[in-house]
Protein backbone atom coordinates (compact mmCIF):
# COMPACT_ATOMS: atom_id res chain seq x y z
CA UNK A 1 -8.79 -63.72 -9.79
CA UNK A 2 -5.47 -62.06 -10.26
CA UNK A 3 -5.76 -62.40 -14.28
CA UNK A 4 -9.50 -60.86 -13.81
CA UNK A 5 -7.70 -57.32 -13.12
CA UNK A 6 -8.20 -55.49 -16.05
CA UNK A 7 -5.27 -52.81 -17.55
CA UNK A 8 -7.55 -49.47 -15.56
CA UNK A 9 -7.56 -51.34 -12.35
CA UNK A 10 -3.70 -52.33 -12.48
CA UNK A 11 -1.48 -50.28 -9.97
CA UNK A 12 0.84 -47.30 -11.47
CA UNK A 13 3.93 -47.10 -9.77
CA UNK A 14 4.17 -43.56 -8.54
CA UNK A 15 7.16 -41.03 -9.46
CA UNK A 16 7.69 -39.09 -6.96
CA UNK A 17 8.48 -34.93 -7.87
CA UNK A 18 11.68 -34.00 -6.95
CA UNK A 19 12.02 -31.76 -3.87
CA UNK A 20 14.95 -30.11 -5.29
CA UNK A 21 14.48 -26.12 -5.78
CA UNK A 22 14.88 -25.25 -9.94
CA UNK A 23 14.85 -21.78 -11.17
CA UNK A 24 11.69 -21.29 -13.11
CA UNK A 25 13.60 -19.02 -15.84
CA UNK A 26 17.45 -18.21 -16.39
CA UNK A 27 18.78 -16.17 -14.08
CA UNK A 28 20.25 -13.64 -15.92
CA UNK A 29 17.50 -13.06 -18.44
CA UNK A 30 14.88 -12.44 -15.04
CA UNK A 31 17.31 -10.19 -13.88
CA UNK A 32 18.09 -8.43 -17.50
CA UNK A 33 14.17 -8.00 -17.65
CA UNK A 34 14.17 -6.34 -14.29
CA UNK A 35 16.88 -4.07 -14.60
CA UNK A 36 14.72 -2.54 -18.16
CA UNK A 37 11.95 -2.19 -15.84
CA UNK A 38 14.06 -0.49 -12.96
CA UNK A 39 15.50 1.82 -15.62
CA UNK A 40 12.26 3.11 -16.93
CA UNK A 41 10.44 3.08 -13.35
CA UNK A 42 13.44 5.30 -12.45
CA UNK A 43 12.55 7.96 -15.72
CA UNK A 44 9.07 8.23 -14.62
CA UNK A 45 9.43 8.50 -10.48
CA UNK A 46 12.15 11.37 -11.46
CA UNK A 47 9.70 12.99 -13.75
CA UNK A 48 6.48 12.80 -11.67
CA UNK A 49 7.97 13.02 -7.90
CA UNK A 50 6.07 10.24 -7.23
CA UNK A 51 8.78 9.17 -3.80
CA UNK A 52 9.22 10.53 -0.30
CA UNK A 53 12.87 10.90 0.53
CA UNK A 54 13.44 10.46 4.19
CA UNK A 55 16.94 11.15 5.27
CA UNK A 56 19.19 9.64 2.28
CA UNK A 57 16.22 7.07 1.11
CA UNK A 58 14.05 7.20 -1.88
CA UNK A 59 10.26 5.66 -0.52
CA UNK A 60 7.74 5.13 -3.68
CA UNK A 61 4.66 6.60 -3.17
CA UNK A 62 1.61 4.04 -4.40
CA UNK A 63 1.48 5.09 -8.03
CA UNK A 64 5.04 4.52 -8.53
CA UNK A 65 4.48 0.91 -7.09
CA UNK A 66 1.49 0.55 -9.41
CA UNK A 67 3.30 1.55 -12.70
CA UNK A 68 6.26 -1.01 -11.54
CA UNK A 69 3.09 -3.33 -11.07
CA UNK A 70 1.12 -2.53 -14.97
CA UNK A 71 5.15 -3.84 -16.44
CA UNK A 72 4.25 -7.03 -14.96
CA UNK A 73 0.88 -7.55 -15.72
CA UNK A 74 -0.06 -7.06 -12.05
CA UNK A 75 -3.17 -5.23 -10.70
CA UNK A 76 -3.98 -4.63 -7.29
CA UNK A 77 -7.29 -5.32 -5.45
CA UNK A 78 -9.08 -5.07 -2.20
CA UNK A 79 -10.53 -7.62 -0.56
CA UNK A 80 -11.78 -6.01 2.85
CA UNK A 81 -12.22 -3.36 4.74
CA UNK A 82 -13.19 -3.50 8.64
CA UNK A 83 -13.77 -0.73 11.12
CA UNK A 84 -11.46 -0.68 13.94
CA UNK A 85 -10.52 0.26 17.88
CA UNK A 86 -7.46 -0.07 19.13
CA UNK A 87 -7.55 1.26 22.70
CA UNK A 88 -8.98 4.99 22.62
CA UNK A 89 -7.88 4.82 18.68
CA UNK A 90 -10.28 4.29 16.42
CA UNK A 91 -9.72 3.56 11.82
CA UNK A 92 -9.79 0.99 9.53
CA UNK A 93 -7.74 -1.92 8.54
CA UNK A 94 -7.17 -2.94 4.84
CA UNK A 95 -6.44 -6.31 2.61
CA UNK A 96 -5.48 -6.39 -0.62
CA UNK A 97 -4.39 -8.61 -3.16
CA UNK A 98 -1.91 -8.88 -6.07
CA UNK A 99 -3.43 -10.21 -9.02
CA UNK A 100 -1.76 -11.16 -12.56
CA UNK A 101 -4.52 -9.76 -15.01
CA UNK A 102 -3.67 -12.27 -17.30
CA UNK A 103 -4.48 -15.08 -15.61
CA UNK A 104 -6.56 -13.78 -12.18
CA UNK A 105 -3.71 -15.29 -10.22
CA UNK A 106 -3.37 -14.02 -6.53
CA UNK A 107 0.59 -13.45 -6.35
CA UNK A 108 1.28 -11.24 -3.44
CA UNK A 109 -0.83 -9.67 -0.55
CA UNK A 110 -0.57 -6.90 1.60
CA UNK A 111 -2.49 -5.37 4.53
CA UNK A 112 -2.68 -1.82 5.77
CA UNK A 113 -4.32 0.51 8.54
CA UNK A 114 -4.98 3.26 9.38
CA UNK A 115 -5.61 5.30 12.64
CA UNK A 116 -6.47 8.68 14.44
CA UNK A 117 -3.68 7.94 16.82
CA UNK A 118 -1.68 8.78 13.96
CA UNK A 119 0.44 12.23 14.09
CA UNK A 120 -0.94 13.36 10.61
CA UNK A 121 -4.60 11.27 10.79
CA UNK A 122 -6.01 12.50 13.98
CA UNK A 123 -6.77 16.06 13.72
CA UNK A 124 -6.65 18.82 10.68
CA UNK A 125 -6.76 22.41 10.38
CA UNK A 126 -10.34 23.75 10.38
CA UNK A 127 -10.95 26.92 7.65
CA UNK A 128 -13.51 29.70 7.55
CA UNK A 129 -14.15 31.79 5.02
CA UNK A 130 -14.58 35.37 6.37
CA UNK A 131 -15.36 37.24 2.66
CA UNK A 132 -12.84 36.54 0.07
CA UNK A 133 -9.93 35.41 2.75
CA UNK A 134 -9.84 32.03 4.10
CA UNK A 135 -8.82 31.58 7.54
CA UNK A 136 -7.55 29.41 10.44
CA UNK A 137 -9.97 28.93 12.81
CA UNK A 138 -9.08 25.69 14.58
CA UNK A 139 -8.73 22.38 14.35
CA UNK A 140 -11.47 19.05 13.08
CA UNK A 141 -11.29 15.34 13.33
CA UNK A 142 -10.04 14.07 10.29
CA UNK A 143 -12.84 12.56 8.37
CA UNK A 144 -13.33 8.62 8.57
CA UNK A 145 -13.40 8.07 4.90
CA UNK A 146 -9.85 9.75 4.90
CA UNK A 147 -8.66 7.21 7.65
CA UNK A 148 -10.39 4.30 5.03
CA UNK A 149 -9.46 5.59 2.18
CA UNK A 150 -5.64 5.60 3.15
CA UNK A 151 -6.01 2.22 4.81
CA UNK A 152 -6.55 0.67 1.51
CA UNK A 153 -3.52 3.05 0.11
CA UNK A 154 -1.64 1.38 2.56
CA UNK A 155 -2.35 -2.08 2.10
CA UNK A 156 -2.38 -1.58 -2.19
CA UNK A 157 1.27 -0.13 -1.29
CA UNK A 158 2.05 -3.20 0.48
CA UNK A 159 0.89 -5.99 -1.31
CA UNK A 160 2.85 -4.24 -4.99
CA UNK A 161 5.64 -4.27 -2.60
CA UNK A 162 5.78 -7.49 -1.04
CA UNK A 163 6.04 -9.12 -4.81
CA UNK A 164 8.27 -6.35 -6.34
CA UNK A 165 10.56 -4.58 -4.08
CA UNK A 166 13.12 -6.82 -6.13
CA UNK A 167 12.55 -4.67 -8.70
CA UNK A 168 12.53 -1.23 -7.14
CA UNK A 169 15.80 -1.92 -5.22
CA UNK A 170 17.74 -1.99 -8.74
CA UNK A 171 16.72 1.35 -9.09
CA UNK A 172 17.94 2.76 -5.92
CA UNK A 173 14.57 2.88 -3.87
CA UNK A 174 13.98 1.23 -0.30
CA UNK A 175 11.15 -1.53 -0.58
CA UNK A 176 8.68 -0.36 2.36
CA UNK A 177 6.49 1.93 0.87
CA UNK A 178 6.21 5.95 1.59
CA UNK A 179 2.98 5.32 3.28
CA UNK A 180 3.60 3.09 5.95
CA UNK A 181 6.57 4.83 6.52
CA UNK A 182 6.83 7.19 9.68
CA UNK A 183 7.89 10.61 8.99
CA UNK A 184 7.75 12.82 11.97
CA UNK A 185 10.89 10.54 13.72
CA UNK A 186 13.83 11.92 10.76
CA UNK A 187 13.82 14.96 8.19
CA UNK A 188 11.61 14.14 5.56
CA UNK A 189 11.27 16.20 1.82
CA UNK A 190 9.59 15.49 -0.95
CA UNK A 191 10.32 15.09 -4.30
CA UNK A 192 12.15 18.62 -5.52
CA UNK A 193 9.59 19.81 -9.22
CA UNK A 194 10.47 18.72 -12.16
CA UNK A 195 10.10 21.13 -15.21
CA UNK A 196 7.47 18.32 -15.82
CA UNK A 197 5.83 18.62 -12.59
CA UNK A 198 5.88 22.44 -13.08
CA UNK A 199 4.10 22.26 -16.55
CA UNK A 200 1.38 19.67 -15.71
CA UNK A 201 0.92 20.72 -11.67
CA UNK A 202 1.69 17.49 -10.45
CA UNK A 203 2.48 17.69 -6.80
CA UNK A 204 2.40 21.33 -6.73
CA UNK A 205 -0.48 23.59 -4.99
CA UNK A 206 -1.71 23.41 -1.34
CA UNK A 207 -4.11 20.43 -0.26
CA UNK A 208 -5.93 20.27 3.03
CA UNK A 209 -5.57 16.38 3.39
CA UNK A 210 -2.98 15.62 5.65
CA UNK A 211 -0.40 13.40 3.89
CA UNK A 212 -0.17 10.34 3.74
């Protein structure tokens, strides 16, 4: 019977959610917040170096991305990592995540790879020391952990950049990353020292790796 239906069992009328897009915070205060953050990412990328400029763009190499990253609460992670063959090439492929450290929320993701194909990741000058002087004597393969290694640069790069290139664009920079940027088609030069740079040695002094 009708009048058996007790108050649990009774049907809800349901209210539907509106459809309509509604900014999650004011406007202006989001993009207040944002231009404090570009301001002080700016200070720091001027003082460390930490960008590529090719032509008459400013790229942000992966620590810039992950200080931008730390002001919102934001860590990267990787997921994966698979060996690879494209045709005669052979690397790695990368996946990362984006995670709020707060809460563990995935909010952005990026992928990245890597191969010896690559102008800069397929060989490397080879040294020998002969006594105290170190010499050219040819050229090696350069190492798989390398091509790994900036795989997951790559794709830790992308997936800070695919949730915050909002953010670096206020200050001036291009959103793709340095490293998945291709250098050897315009002039390229890095970041000019800093006094800063010149006191602490950051980005100064010869390294074997290629770069990135």
């Amino acid at each position: 019977m009708i009048e058996d239906v007790t108050q649990a069992e009774q049907i809800v009328p349901y209210e539907q959610e509106s459809r309509e897009m509604v900014t999650a915070r004011p406007p202006q205060v989001v993009v207040e917040e944002a231009m404090v953050a570009a301001k002080v990412l700016e200070d720091i990328v001027n003082r460390t170096g930490s960008f590529v400029q090719i032509g008459a763009n400013k790229h942000l190499k992966v620590e810039a991305w992950q200080t931008v990253g730390h002001f919102y609460g934001l860590s990267a992670r990787i997921t994966k990592t698979n060996f690879i063959q494209i045709g005669e090439a052979i690397g790695y492929e990368a996946f990362a995540e984006l995670v709020n450290m707060r809460t563990g929320m995935v909010v952005s993701t990026g992928e990245g790879m890597c191969l010896n194909s690559e102008e800069r990741w397929g060989m490397r000058p080879k040294y020998e020391w002969e006594g105290k002087i170190r010499k050219l004597v040819g050229h090696e393969p350069v190492p798989l952990q390398q091509l790994r290694s900036n795989a997951q640069t790559r794709a830790v790069s992308k997936c800070h950049s695919n949730g915050l290139r909002w953010v670096v664009v206020l200050a001036g920079y291009q959103g793709a990353p340095a490293e998945e940027m291709d250098r050897g088609q315009v002039p390229f030069q890095a970041a000019a020292p800093t006094s800063e740079m010149t006191n602490t040695g950051v980005g100064l002094g010869y390294s074997p790796v290629p770069p990135i």
